């Protein structure tokens, strides 16, 4: 209808001209509507993923921008990276002559589409890019494996797109380089057991004209397992050990469980069930401790444990092997069993206060203590400890029969009866009320004797703060007693009465906060019953 209207207007103007009139000379519609003056394309540049298609529209326009509906010559593509055909989506009667379907091939790059009509031409750049990236990664590798991951660019139909160099056209990354590291060319090195996700990113190339504008990305996950089993060991706090430490023999006996670990050559744990098939164990001395081993599954990992059951005091070696796909792996460690001590029946049955008592022990190692009537003695009483003997000073606990036991951390032996027959003096010392004096351990506490003749007595005092202490000493005979004050370890003199022969004796001492000892010395070793007073000045 529009074409007919334009032609009729033209005829009217010709009629006016024949009459000598010029009324139609400036009418723009007088331009030839069928004359193509330019070619318009949409889009002016195409970016098409390999294997996919895009629509290109071309229109022949006259000077007023109206379509002339001129026919197009066969398009020319240089080089041949895309193909063109009339768009089959449009109905043929309605389809304008310049509606094309452009399909990208599998070669990256830029080609030019030249469209011609009526002696005029227009060009459109068609840029072929990758439709996707595909990574080829092993599902599982060993912790010492190296190799190269591979990648390719793909079309929409899964075909390989070229040209492509994974060392220059792809950016490689790993989310855990400690497990599996990857270099710029896709080379990998596995180090630790675990899993790493690898990402490959293509950002186009200068050759395609899309560098930085088009990206494609793919990921894969690689599981890293420990290398083949190379060694086995007992494990404590994630460290391989050859000494399991001390196992207590209590009543009833309680077993202790230890972990056995398998390592590859790089020191990584190997817990693969198919590669760790069994475990066996034994004790060098079942009379001290026995051992049993267990292989169990925890999810997809194998766990190895050894249970040590103490029998009696002593040291033994627990040895075993782990059966693996690579052969048997030996492991061993020593274990010390602290048993319940028994006192030699030939030991002393009686004695005096301050007398040295020696007890022979069996079934006990390391630290052990002495208990009198269930109360542990202060360390100041104990002179020496060995694995099978303990020597201590007998404290004043009252004349009569007492029970002596030894043990470790509260585990006591059977008691041994000991008859304390004499205190070594006519009466125990008398103590005066300290009143408000801030002494934290009053009455004074007798803690030891210097020798079996009981000529030297020691008393422990504790001060909460620095203080001046006045010590008075008196006795009932003509003996010569002296006052000395030392530190708690009896390694230094802090105060004395001058070791005079006066009776009574008195010492005034400036003492610091903490523990001190008052030492009562019987100079002439004569029996005496004395009274000791101590107060803060």
Short mmCIF file of C-alpha atoms in Angstrom, two decimals:
data_model
loop_
_atom_site.label_atom_id
_atom_site.label_comp_id
_atom_site.label_asym_id
_atom_site.label_seq_id
_atom_site.Cartn_x
_atom_site.Cartn_y
_atom_site.Cartn_z
CA UNK A 1 0.00 0.00 0.00
CA UNK A 2 2.85 2.37 0.83
CA UNK A 3 4.49 1.77 -2.56
CA UNK A 4 1.32 2.46 -4.45
CA UNK A 5 0.76 5.64 -2.49
CA UNK A 6 4.20 6.94 -3.31
CA UNK A 7 3.79 6.25 -7.03
CA UNK A 8 0.39 7.98 -7.21
CA UNK A 9 1.82 11.07 -5.59
CA UNK A 10 4.58 11.05 -8.16
CA UNK A 11 2.09 10.96 -11.02
CA UNK A 12 0.23 13.92 -9.55
CA UNK A 13 3.38 15.97 -9.52
CA UNK A 14 4.04 15.07 -13.16
CA UNK A 15 0.57 16.36 -14.04
CA UNK A 16 1.25 19.60 -12.23
CA UNK A 17 4.52 19.94 -14.09
CA UNK A 18 2.77 19.50 -17.42
CA UNK A 19 0.65 22.50 -16.58
CA UNK A 20 3.72 24.61 -16.01
CA UNK A 21 3.48 24.50 -12.21
CA UNK A 22 6.34 23.83 -9.78
CA UNK A 23 4.49 23.00 -6.58
CA UNK A 24 6.15 19.58 -6.04
CA UNK A 25 9.84 20.43 -6.50
CA UNK A 26 10.74 20.40 -2.74
CA UNK A 27 8.70 17.36 -1.66
CA UNK A 28 11.17 14.83 -0.12
CA UNK A 29 8.97 11.96 -1.19
CA UNK A 30 10.04 12.80 -4.67
CA UNK A 31 13.27 10.80 -3.92
CA UNK A 32 13.25 7.42 -5.62
CA UNK A 33 11.94 5.03 -2.94
CA UNK A 34 13.36 2.02 -4.75
CA UNK A 35 16.94 3.28 -4.80
CA UNK A 36 19.16 1.66 -2.12
CA UNK A 37 21.48 4.20 -0.55
CA UNK A 38 22.84 2.17 2.41
CA UNK A 39 22.70 -1.24 4.12
CA UNK A 40 21.86 -1.56 7.81
CA UNK A 41 22.83 -4.65 9.93
CA UNK A 42 21.67 -5.80 13.34
CA UNK A 43 23.83 -6.55 15.23
CA UNK A 44 26.84 -4.70 13.90
CA UNK A 45 29.16 -7.30 15.58
CA UNK A 46 28.37 -10.87 16.57
CA UNK A 47 29.95 -12.98 19.36
CA UNK A 48 28.86 -16.59 18.89
CA UNK A 49 29.87 -19.61 21.06
CA UNK A 50 31.18 -22.50 18.99
CA UNK A 51 28.39 -24.75 17.74
CA UNK A 52 25.69 -22.19 18.44
CA UNK A 53 23.72 -19.88 16.10
CA UNK A 54 22.73 -16.25 16.08
CA UNK A 55 20.36 -14.18 13.98
CA UNK A 56 21.68 -11.48 11.65
CA UNK A 57 19.29 -9.03 10.00
CA UNK A 58 20.29 -6.89 7.02
CA UNK A 59 18.13 -4.20 5.42
CA UNK A 60 18.56 -2.18 2.20
CA UNK A 61 17.41 1.38 2.91
CA UNK A 62 16.80 4.40 0.73
CA UNK A 63 17.90 7.90 1.61
CA UNK A 64 14.89 8.44 3.85
CA UNK A 65 15.65 5.29 5.81
CA UNK A 66 12.80 3.30 4.34
CA UNK A 67 13.39 -0.28 3.19
CA UNK A 68 13.69 -0.82 -0.51
CA UNK A 69 13.27 -4.56 -0.18
CA UNK A 70 16.17 -5.08 -2.52
CA UNK A 71 17.56 -8.56 -2.84
CA UNK A 72 20.96 -9.48 -1.31
CA UNK A 73 23.62 -11.33 -3.14
CA UNK A 74 25.05 -14.46 -1.51
CA UNK A 75 26.99 -13.32 1.59
CA UNK A 76 30.76 -13.74 1.55
CA UNK A 77 32.48 -14.99 4.75
CA UNK A 78 36.22 -14.46 5.13
CA UNK A 79 37.72 -16.66 6.52
CA UNK A 80 35.14 -19.41 6.69
CA UNK A 81 34.58 -19.61 10.50
CA UNK A 82 30.77 -19.35 10.34
CA UNK A 83 28.07 -20.48 7.92
CA UNK A 84 24.98 -18.52 6.87
CA UNK A 85 21.54 -19.58 5.69
CA UNK A 86 18.17 -17.88 5.50
CA UNK A 87 16.54 -17.93 8.88
CA UNK A 88 14.04 -20.79 8.74
CA UNK A 89 12.17 -19.39 11.73
CA UNK A 90 10.43 -16.71 9.63
CA UNK A 91 7.52 -17.45 7.28
CA UNK A 92 8.67 -17.21 3.69
CA UNK A 93 6.04 -14.69 2.46
CA UNK A 94 6.81 -12.33 5.35
CA UNK A 95 10.55 -12.98 5.57
CA UNK A 96 12.52 -9.96 4.48
CA UNK A 97 15.29 -10.91 2.11
CA UNK A 98 18.07 -10.10 4.67
CA UNK A 99 17.26 -12.32 7.68
CA UNK A 100 20.08 -14.88 8.19
CA UNK A 101 20.96 -17.63 10.67
CA UNK A 102 24.69 -17.50 11.47
CA UNK A 103 26.20 -20.71 12.89
CA UNK A 104 29.66 -20.78 14.47
CA UNK A 105 32.11 -23.56 13.70
CA UNK A 106 34.70 -25.10 16.02
CA UNK A 107 37.57 -22.76 15.23
CA UNK A 108 38.21 -19.72 17.39
CA UNK A 109 38.74 -16.41 15.66
CA UNK A 110 37.09 -13.51 13.89
CA UNK A 111 35.68 -13.70 10.38
CA UNK A 112 34.00 -10.99 8.31
CA UNK A 113 30.54 -11.37 6.76
CA UNK A 114 30.12 -9.17 3.67
CA UNK A 115 26.53 -8.39 2.60
CA UNK A 116 25.91 -6.84 -0.88
CA UNK A 117 22.84 -5.32 -2.46
CA UNK A 118 22.33 -2.81 -5.26
CA UNK A 119 26.03 -2.24 -5.71
CA UNK A 120 26.48 -1.43 -2.01
CA UNK A 121 27.97 -3.63 0.74
CA UNK A 122 28.24 -3.80 4.54
CA UNK A 123 30.47 -5.94 6.78
CA UNK A 124 29.78 -7.62 10.12
CA UNK A 125 32.49 -9.16 12.34
CA UNK A 126 31.50 -12.63 13.62
CA UNK A 127 33.65 -13.69 16.58
CA UNK A 128 33.69 -17.39 17.46
CA UNK A 129 34.38 -18.12 21.15
CA UNK A 130 34.48 -21.29 23.22
CA UNK A 131 31.16 -22.56 24.52
CA UNK A 132 32.79 -24.22 27.56
CA UNK A 133 35.91 -25.59 29.24
CA UNK A 134 36.39 -29.23 30.10
CA UNK A 135 39.02 -30.44 32.62
CA UNK A 136 40.29 -33.99 32.79
CA UNK A 137 41.50 -34.80 36.32
CA UNK A 138 42.20 -38.08 38.09
CA UNK A 139 39.68 -38.89 40.80
CA UNK A 140 42.42 -40.03 43.18
CA UNK A 141 46.20 -39.73 43.39
CA UNK A 142 48.89 -40.67 45.90
CA UNK A 143 50.42 -38.10 48.21
CA UNK A 144 53.71 -38.25 46.30
CA UNK A 145 52.27 -38.33 42.77
CA UNK A 146 53.03 -35.75 40.11
CA UNK A 147 51.49 -35.33 36.67
CA UNK A 148 49.62 -33.01 34.34
CA UNK A 149 45.93 -32.22 34.32
CA UNK A 150 44.47 -31.70 30.84
CA UNK A 151 41.92 -29.25 29.52
CA UNK A 152 40.13 -28.49 26.25
CA UNK A 153 37.72 -25.90 24.94
CA UNK A 154 34.37 -27.31 23.79
CA UNK A 155 31.54 -26.40 21.49
CA UNK A 156 27.88 -26.62 22.41
CA UNK A 157 27.85 -30.14 21.00
CA UNK A 158 30.89 -31.23 23.01
CA UNK A 159 33.39 -31.10 20.16
CA UNK A 160 36.89 -29.78 20.66
CA UNK A 161 37.43 -26.13 19.78
CA UNK A 162 40.78 -24.98 18.41
CA UNK A 163 43.29 -23.37 18.59
CA UNK A 164 43.99 -23.80 22.34
CA UNK A 165 47.11 -24.04 24.49
CA UNK A 166 46.35 -24.89 28.12
CA UNK A 167 49.70 -23.47 29.26
CA UNK A 168 48.99 -19.99 27.85
CA UNK A 169 45.22 -19.75 27.32
CA UNK A 170 44.00 -21.14 30.66
CA UNK A 171 44.41 -19.86 34.21
CA UNK A 172 44.87 -22.73 36.69
CA UNK A 173 44.08 -22.53 40.43
CA UNK A 174 43.75 -24.87 43.43
CA UNK A 175 41.82 -24.27 46.63
CA UNK A 176 44.38 -26.17 48.76
CA UNK A 177 47.97 -26.03 47.57
CA UNK A 178 49.11 -27.94 50.67
CA UNK A 179 47.17 -30.98 49.46
CA UNK A 180 47.69 -30.62 45.70
CA UNK A 181 49.55 -27.78 44.00
CA UNK A 182 49.05 -26.90 40.32
CA UNK A 183 51.27 -24.78 38.07
CA UNK A 184 50.46 -22.46 35.15
CA UNK A 185 50.52 -25.31 32.64
CA UNK A 186 48.30 -27.71 34.61
CA UNK A 187 51.13 -29.70 36.14
CA UNK A 188 50.30 -30.97 39.63
CA UNK A 189 52.16 -32.22 42.70
CA UNK A 190 50.31 -34.04 45.48
CA UNK A 191 51.67 -33.64 49.00
CA UNK A 192 49.16 -34.32 51.78
CA UNK A 193 46.17 -36.60 52.12
CA UNK A 194 42.92 -34.70 51.57
CA UNK A 195 41.02 -33.21 48.63
CA UNK A 196 41.65 -30.21 46.39
CA UNK A 197 39.35 -28.49 43.90
CA UNK A 198 41.04 -27.38 40.68
CA UNK A 199 39.63 -24.51 38.61
CA UNK A 200 40.47 -23.74 34.96
CA UNK A 201 39.38 -20.35 33.59
CA UNK A 202 39.51 -19.32 29.90
CA UNK A 203 39.18 -15.58 29.29
CA UNK A 204 39.41 -15.48 25.52
CA UNK A 205 42.47 -14.49 23.56
CA UNK A 206 43.60 -11.56 21.49
CA UNK A 207 43.13 -13.79 18.46
CA UNK A 208 39.41 -13.99 19.10
CA UNK A 209 39.12 -10.32 19.89
CA UNK A 210 37.39 -11.14 23.18
CA UNK A 211 40.26 -11.13 25.65
CA UNK A 212 38.84 -10.06 29.01
CA UNK A 213 35.27 -9.97 27.68
CA UNK A 214 34.27 -13.62 27.51
CA UNK A 215 35.14 -16.18 30.23
CA UNK A 216 34.51 -19.87 30.56
CA UNK A 217 35.26 -21.90 33.71
CA UNK A 218 35.33 -25.52 34.83
CA UNK A 219 36.28 -27.32 38.06
CA UNK A 220 37.24 -30.80 39.15
CA UNK A 221 38.06 -32.35 42.53
CA UNK A 222 41.05 -34.58 43.14
CA UNK A 223 41.23 -36.84 46.20
CA UNK A 224 44.74 -37.30 47.59
CA UNK A 225 45.41 -40.42 49.61
CA UNK A 226 48.55 -41.39 51.44
CA UNK A 227 51.22 -43.13 49.48
CA UNK A 228 51.76 -46.87 49.87
CA UNK A 229 52.35 -47.93 53.50
CA UNK A 230 56.01 -47.58 54.46
CA UNK A 231 56.19 -47.74 58.27
CA UNK A 232 54.11 -48.23 61.42
CA UNK A 233 54.42 -46.89 64.94
CA UNK A 234 52.60 -46.29 68.19
CA UNK A 235 51.05 -42.83 68.14
CA UNK A 236 50.58 -40.44 71.09
CA UNK A 237 49.39 -36.85 70.52
CA UNK A 238 49.89 -37.27 66.74
CA UNK A 239 53.56 -38.16 67.20
CA UNK A 240 55.27 -41.50 66.66
CA UNK A 241 56.70 -42.84 69.94
CA UNK A 242 58.82 -45.75 71.15
CA UNK A 243 57.91 -45.26 74.83
CA UNK A 244 54.31 -45.64 75.96
CA UNK A 245 55.06 -44.21 79.39
CA UNK A 246 53.56 -45.53 82.60
CA UNK A 247 50.55 -47.78 83.02
CA UNK A 248 49.14 -48.05 86.55
CA UNK A 249 48.24 -51.43 87.95
CA UNK A 250 45.13 -50.79 90.01
CA UNK A 251 42.65 -53.11 91.59
CA UNK A 252 40.76 -54.16 89.54
CA UNK A 253 43.29 -54.00 86.72
CA UNK A 254 42.33 -51.50 84.01
CA UNK A 255 43.71 -51.79 80.48
CA UNK A 256 45.16 -48.87 78.54
CA UNK A 257 44.46 -48.40 74.81
CA UNK A 258 47.07 -47.04 72.39
CA UNK A 259 46.80 -46.07 68.72
CA UNK A 260 48.99 -47.57 66.01
CA UNK A 261 49.48 -45.46 62.88
CA UNK A 262 50.70 -46.33 59.39
CA UNK A 263 52.78 -43.80 57.46
CA UNK A 264 53.86 -43.47 53.84
CA UNK A 265 57.42 -42.61 52.87
CA UNK A 266 56.67 -38.88 53.16
CA UNK A 267 55.35 -39.24 56.73
CA UNK A 268 51.65 -38.94 55.82
CA UNK A 269 49.06 -41.11 57.53
CA UNK A 270 47.70 -44.00 55.48
CA UNK A 271 44.25 -45.21 56.55
CA UNK A 272 43.15 -47.03 53.37
CA UNK A 273 41.41 -50.28 54.39
CA UNK A 274 42.40 -52.15 51.22
CA UNK A 275 46.05 -51.44 51.93
CA UNK A 276 46.04 -52.10 55.71
CA UNK A 277 44.74 -55.61 56.12
CA UNK A 278 45.59 -56.65 59.69
CA UNK A 279 47.59 -56.21 62.90
CA UNK A 280 49.20 -58.51 65.47
CA UNK A 281 50.96 -57.75 68.77
CA UNK A 282 52.69 -59.42 71.73
CA UNK A 283 54.45 -58.54 74.99
CA UNK A 284 58.07 -59.45 75.69
CA UNK A 285 57.11 -60.20 79.33
CA UNK A 286 53.47 -61.20 79.80
CA UNK A 287 54.17 -61.34 83.54
CA UNK A 288 54.41 -57.54 83.52
CA UNK A 289 51.80 -56.72 80.84
CA UNK A 290 49.86 -58.43 78.07
CA UNK A 291 48.70 -56.88 74.78
CA UNK A 292 45.96 -57.43 72.21
CA UNK A 293 45.45 -55.66 68.85
CA UNK A 294 42.30 -54.63 66.96
CA UNK A 295 41.69 -53.55 63.36
CA UNK A 296 38.40 -51.65 62.92
CA UNK A 297 36.73 -49.53 60.25
CA UNK A 298 35.71 -45.94 60.95
CA UNK A 299 33.73 -44.93 57.90
CA UNK A 300 36.08 -45.34 54.94
CA UNK A 301 39.22 -45.41 57.10
CA UNK A 302 40.89 -48.17 59.05
CA UNK A 303 41.80 -47.75 62.72
CA UNK A 304 44.42 -49.80 64.57
CA UNK A 305 44.60 -50.04 68.36
CA UNK A 306 46.63 -52.00 70.92
CA UNK A 307 45.28 -52.66 74.41
CA UNK A 308 47.90 -53.09 77.13
CA UNK A 309 46.81 -54.84 80.33
CA UNK A 310 49.20 -54.43 83.30
CA UNK A 311 49.94 -57.49 85.39
CA UNK A 312 52.72 -56.49 87.79
CA UNK A 313 55.30 -53.77 88.24
CA UNK A 314 58.17 -53.61 85.79
CA UNK A 315 59.12 -52.67 82.21
CA UNK A 316 58.39 -54.68 79.07
CA UNK A 317 58.36 -54.18 75.31
CA UNK A 318 55.16 -54.33 73.27
CA UNK A 319 55.92 -55.39 69.68
CA UNK A 320 53.79 -56.13 66.64
CA UNK A 321 53.36 -55.95 62.89
CA UNK A 322 50.82 -54.30 60.62
CA UNK A 323 49.92 -56.37 57.55
CA UNK A 324 49.66 -54.23 54.42
CA UNK A 325 49.45 -54.63 50.66
CA UNK A 326 53.16 -53.82 50.57
CA UNK A 327 54.16 -56.36 53.25
CA UNK A 328 54.46 -56.48 57.06
CA UNK A 329 55.47 -53.30 58.91
CA UNK A 330 56.97 -53.77 62.41
CA UNK A 331 56.35 -51.46 65.39
CA UNK A 332 57.36 -51.58 69.07
CA UNK A 333 57.55 -49.51 72.23
CA UNK A 334 58.38 -49.98 75.90
CA UNK A 335 55.82 -49.64 78.65
CA UNK A 336 56.40 -49.32 82.39
CA UNK A 337 53.88 -50.80 84.76
CA UNK A 338 53.49 -49.30 88.22
CA UNK A 339 52.15 -52.11 90.34
CA UNK A 340 50.78 -52.29 93.85
CA UNK A 341 53.76 -52.47 96.21
CA UNK A 342 54.21 -55.13 98.84
CA UNK A 343 56.46 -54.63 101.88
CA UNK A 344 59.12 -57.21 102.55
CA UNK A 345 57.94 -59.23 105.58
CA UNK A 346 61.52 -59.17 106.91
CA UNK A 347 61.36 -55.39 107.30
CA UNK A 348 61.50 -53.71 110.75
CA UNK A 349 58.50 -54.31 112.95
CA UNK A 350 59.25 -51.65 115.56
CA UNK A 351 61.35 -48.60 116.21
CA UNK A 352 61.72 -45.19 117.85
CA UNK A 353 60.62 -41.72 116.84
CA UNK A 354 63.20 -40.30 114.46
CA UNK A 355 64.66 -43.71 113.72
CA UNK A 356 65.59 -44.40 110.08
CA UNK A 357 63.19 -46.98 108.62
CA UNK A 358 64.09 -48.88 105.44
CA UNK A 359 61.36 -50.75 103.57
CA UNK A 360 62.09 -53.17 100.72
CA UNK A 361 59.45 -53.03 97.97
CA UNK A 362 58.36 -55.14 95.01
CA UNK A 363 56.05 -54.33 92.12
CA UNK A 364 56.48 -50.54 92.27
CA UNK A 365 58.40 -48.14 90.04
CA UNK A 366 58.93 -44.39 89.83
CA UNK A 367 57.47 -42.07 92.46
CA UNK A 368 56.05 -43.66 95.58
CA UNK A 369 55.03 -42.37 99.00
CA UNK A 370 54.82 -43.49 102.62
CA UNK A 371 51.50 -43.48 104.46
CA UNK A 372 51.21 -43.73 108.25
CA UNK A 373 47.72 -44.79 109.32
CA UNK A 374 46.47 -43.66 105.89
CA UNK A 375 48.05 -40.18 106.05
CA UNK A 376 50.87 -39.39 103.65
CA UNK A 377 54.13 -38.22 105.22
CA UNK A 378 55.58 -34.85 104.30
CA UNK A 379 58.49 -35.08 101.86
CA UNK A 380 60.85 -33.77 104.55
CA UNK A 381 60.62 -37.19 106.26
CA UNK A 382 61.66 -39.18 103.16
CA UNK A 383 65.39 -39.57 102.75
CA UNK A 384 65.55 -41.63 99.53
CA UNK A 385 63.40 -43.49 97.02
CA UNK A 386 64.35 -46.18 94.53
CA UNK A 387 62.31 -48.61 92.48
CA UNK A 388 62.50 -51.26 95.21
CA UNK A 389 63.27 -49.39 98.42
CA UNK A 390 62.22 -46.35 100.41
CA UNK A 391 64.05 -44.83 103.42
CA UNK A 392 62.35 -42.37 105.78
CA UNK A 393 62.51 -40.89 109.32
CA UNK A 394 59.83 -42.21 111.66
CA UNK A 395 57.79 -39.20 112.88
CA UNK A 396 56.19 -38.85 116.29
CA UNK A 397 52.67 -40.18 115.84
CA UNK A 398 52.13 -41.62 119.31
CA UNK A 399 53.46 -44.69 121.07
CA UNK A 400 51.77 -47.88 119.91
CA UNK A 401 51.06 -49.89 116.78
CA UNK A 402 50.70 -48.05 113.46
CA UNK A 403 50.02 -49.14 109.91
CA UNK A 404 52.61 -48.29 107.28
CA UNK A 405 51.73 -48.54 103.58
CA UNK A 406 53.33 -47.34 100.37
CA UNK A 407 51.74 -46.45 97.07
CA UNK A 408 51.50 -44.15 94.10
CA UNK A 409 48.83 -41.49 93.58
CA UNK A 410 46.66 -42.97 96.30
CA UNK A 411 46.92 -46.62 95.24
CA UNK A 412 48.06 -48.21 98.53
CA UNK A 413 49.77 -51.47 99.27
CA UNK A 414 48.60 -53.76 102.00
CA UNK A 415 49.51 -52.19 105.39
CA UNK A 416 52.53 -53.26 107.39
CA UNK A 417 52.34 -53.09 111.19
CA UNK A 418 54.99 -51.00 112.91
CA UNK A 419 55.24 -50.66 116.71
CA UNK A 420 56.40 -47.24 117.83
CA UNK A 421 57.85 -48.04 121.25
CA UNK A 422 59.33 -44.71 122.43
CA UNK A 423 59.10 -41.04 121.63
CA UNK A 424 62.74 -40.41 122.58
CA UNK A 425 61.94 -37.94 125.38
CA UNK A 426 60.02 -38.05 128.62
CA UNK A 427 57.18 -35.93 127.25
CA UNK A 428 56.30 -34.37 123.97
CA UNK A 429 57.08 -30.63 123.87
CA UNK A 430 54.54 -28.30 125.41
CA UNK A 431 53.20 -25.45 123.22
CA UNK A 432 51.86 -22.12 124.36
CA UNK A 433 48.80 -20.46 122.91
CA UNK A 434 50.02 -17.99 120.22
CA UNK A 435 47.12 -15.63 120.86
CA UNK A 436 46.62 -13.25 117.91
CA UNK A 437 50.04 -13.86 116.37
CA UNK A 438 49.52 -14.37 112.56
CA UNK A 439 51.40 -17.67 112.40
CA UNK A 440 49.66 -19.89 109.84
CA UNK A 441 50.87 -23.20 111.27
CA UNK A 442 50.61 -23.19 115.08
CA UNK A 443 51.07 -25.06 117.29
CA UNK A 444 54.55 -25.57 115.93
CA UNK A 445 54.84 -28.69 113.86
CA UNK A 446 57.60 -31.20 114.62
CA UNK A 447 58.85 -32.32 111.22
CA UNK A 448 62.10 -34.29 111.64
CA UNK A 449 65.04 -35.42 113.77
CA UNK A 450 68.63 -34.96 112.84
CA UNK A 451 69.77 -38.43 113.87
CA UNK A 452 68.69 -41.58 115.67
CA UNK A 453 69.98 -40.33 119.04
CA UNK A 454 67.32 -37.62 118.92
CA UNK A 455 69.64 -34.80 119.92
CA UNK A 456 68.28 -32.41 117.23
CA UNK A 457 64.62 -31.52 116.69
CA UNK A 458 63.08 -29.43 113.86
CA UNK A 459 59.81 -27.48 113.84
CA UNK A 460 58.14 -25.95 110.80
CA UNK A 461 56.57 -22.49 110.92
CA UNK A 462 54.82 -20.60 108.12
CA UNK A 463 54.46 -16.81 107.96
CA UNK A 464 51.80 -15.09 105.94
CA UNK A 465 53.86 -11.88 105.94
CA UNK A 466 57.27 -10.61 107.01
CA UNK A 467 57.51 -10.57 110.82
CA UNK A 468 59.79 -10.38 113.86
CA UNK A 469 59.62 -13.66 115.77
CA UNK A 470 60.63 -14.08 119.43
CA UNK A 471 61.55 -17.66 120.32
CA UNK A 472 61.91 -18.80 123.97
CA UNK A 473 63.28 -22.18 125.02
CA UNK A 474 63.47 -23.69 128.54
CA UNK A 475 64.07 -27.22 129.82
CA UNK A 476 64.00 -29.27 133.00
CA UNK A 477 67.62 -30.43 133.52
CA UNK A 478 71.13 -29.12 133.28
CA UNK A 479 71.43 -29.94 129.58
CA UNK A 480 72.65 -27.33 127.09
CA UNK A 481 69.98 -26.61 124.43
CA UNK A 482 70.41 -24.04 121.64
CA UNK A 483 68.08 -22.29 119.17
CA UNK A 484 68.84 -22.00 115.47
CA UNK A 485 66.49 -20.86 112.68
CA UNK A 486 67.03 -22.03 109.09
CA UNK A 487 65.20 -21.96 105.82
CA UNK A 488 62.74 -24.76 105.13
CA UNK A 489 65.38 -26.83 103.38
CA UNK A 490 67.93 -26.46 106.22
CA UNK A 491 70.45 -25.01 103.76
CA UNK A 492 71.09 -21.60 105.38
CA UNK A 493 71.07 -20.14 108.93
CA UNK A 494 68.72 -17.19 109.32
CA UNK A 495 68.93 -16.61 113.09
CA UNK A 496 70.62 -18.13 116.22
CA UNK A 497 70.89 -17.58 119.98
CA UNK A 498 74.67 -17.47 119.67
CA UNK A 499 75.00 -21.10 120.84
CA UNK A 500 75.47 -20.01 124.43
CA UNK A 501 75.18 -22.19 127.53
CA UNK A 502 72.54 -19.95 129.09
CA UNK A 503 69.26 -21.32 130.35
CA UNK A 504 66.68 -20.39 129.23
CA UNK A 505 67.58 -19.38 125.63
CA UNK A 506 65.92 -16.66 123.58
CA UNK A 507 66.27 -15.59 119.91
CA UNK A 508 64.71 -12.62 118.13
CA UNK A 509 64.56 -13.21 114.37
CA UNK A 510 63.60 -11.01 111.42
CA UNK A 511 61.94 -13.48 109.00
CA UNK A 512 60.32 -13.13 105.61
CA UNK A 513 56.95 -14.51 104.61
CA UNK A 514 57.05 -18.24 103.88
CA UNK A 515 58.37 -21.38 105.52
CA UNK A 516 61.18 -21.55 108.11
CA UNK A 517 62.41 -24.16 110.56
CA UNK A 518 63.27 -23.81 114.24
CA UNK A 519 66.16 -26.13 115.04
CA UNK A 520 66.52 -27.21 118.71
CA UNK A 521 70.06 -28.51 119.22
CA UNK A 522 71.03 -30.62 122.28
CA UNK A 523 74.68 -29.57 122.55
CA UNK A 524 75.76 -32.11 125.19
CA UNK A 525 73.30 -34.83 124.04
CA UNK A 526 71.79 -35.09 127.55
CA UNK A 527 68.14 -36.15 127.89
CA UNK A 528 65.81 -33.20 128.42
CA UNK A 529 62.18 -32.27 128.42
CA UNK A 530 61.76 -28.77 127.02
CA UNK A 531 59.15 -26.11 126.47
CA UNK A 532 59.25 -24.05 123.25
CA UNK A 533 57.43 -20.74 122.70
CA UNK A 534 57.24 -18.65 119.52
CA UNK A 535 55.36 -15.38 119.08
CA UNK A 536 55.34 -12.35 116.82
CA UNK A 537 56.77 -9.25 118.49
#
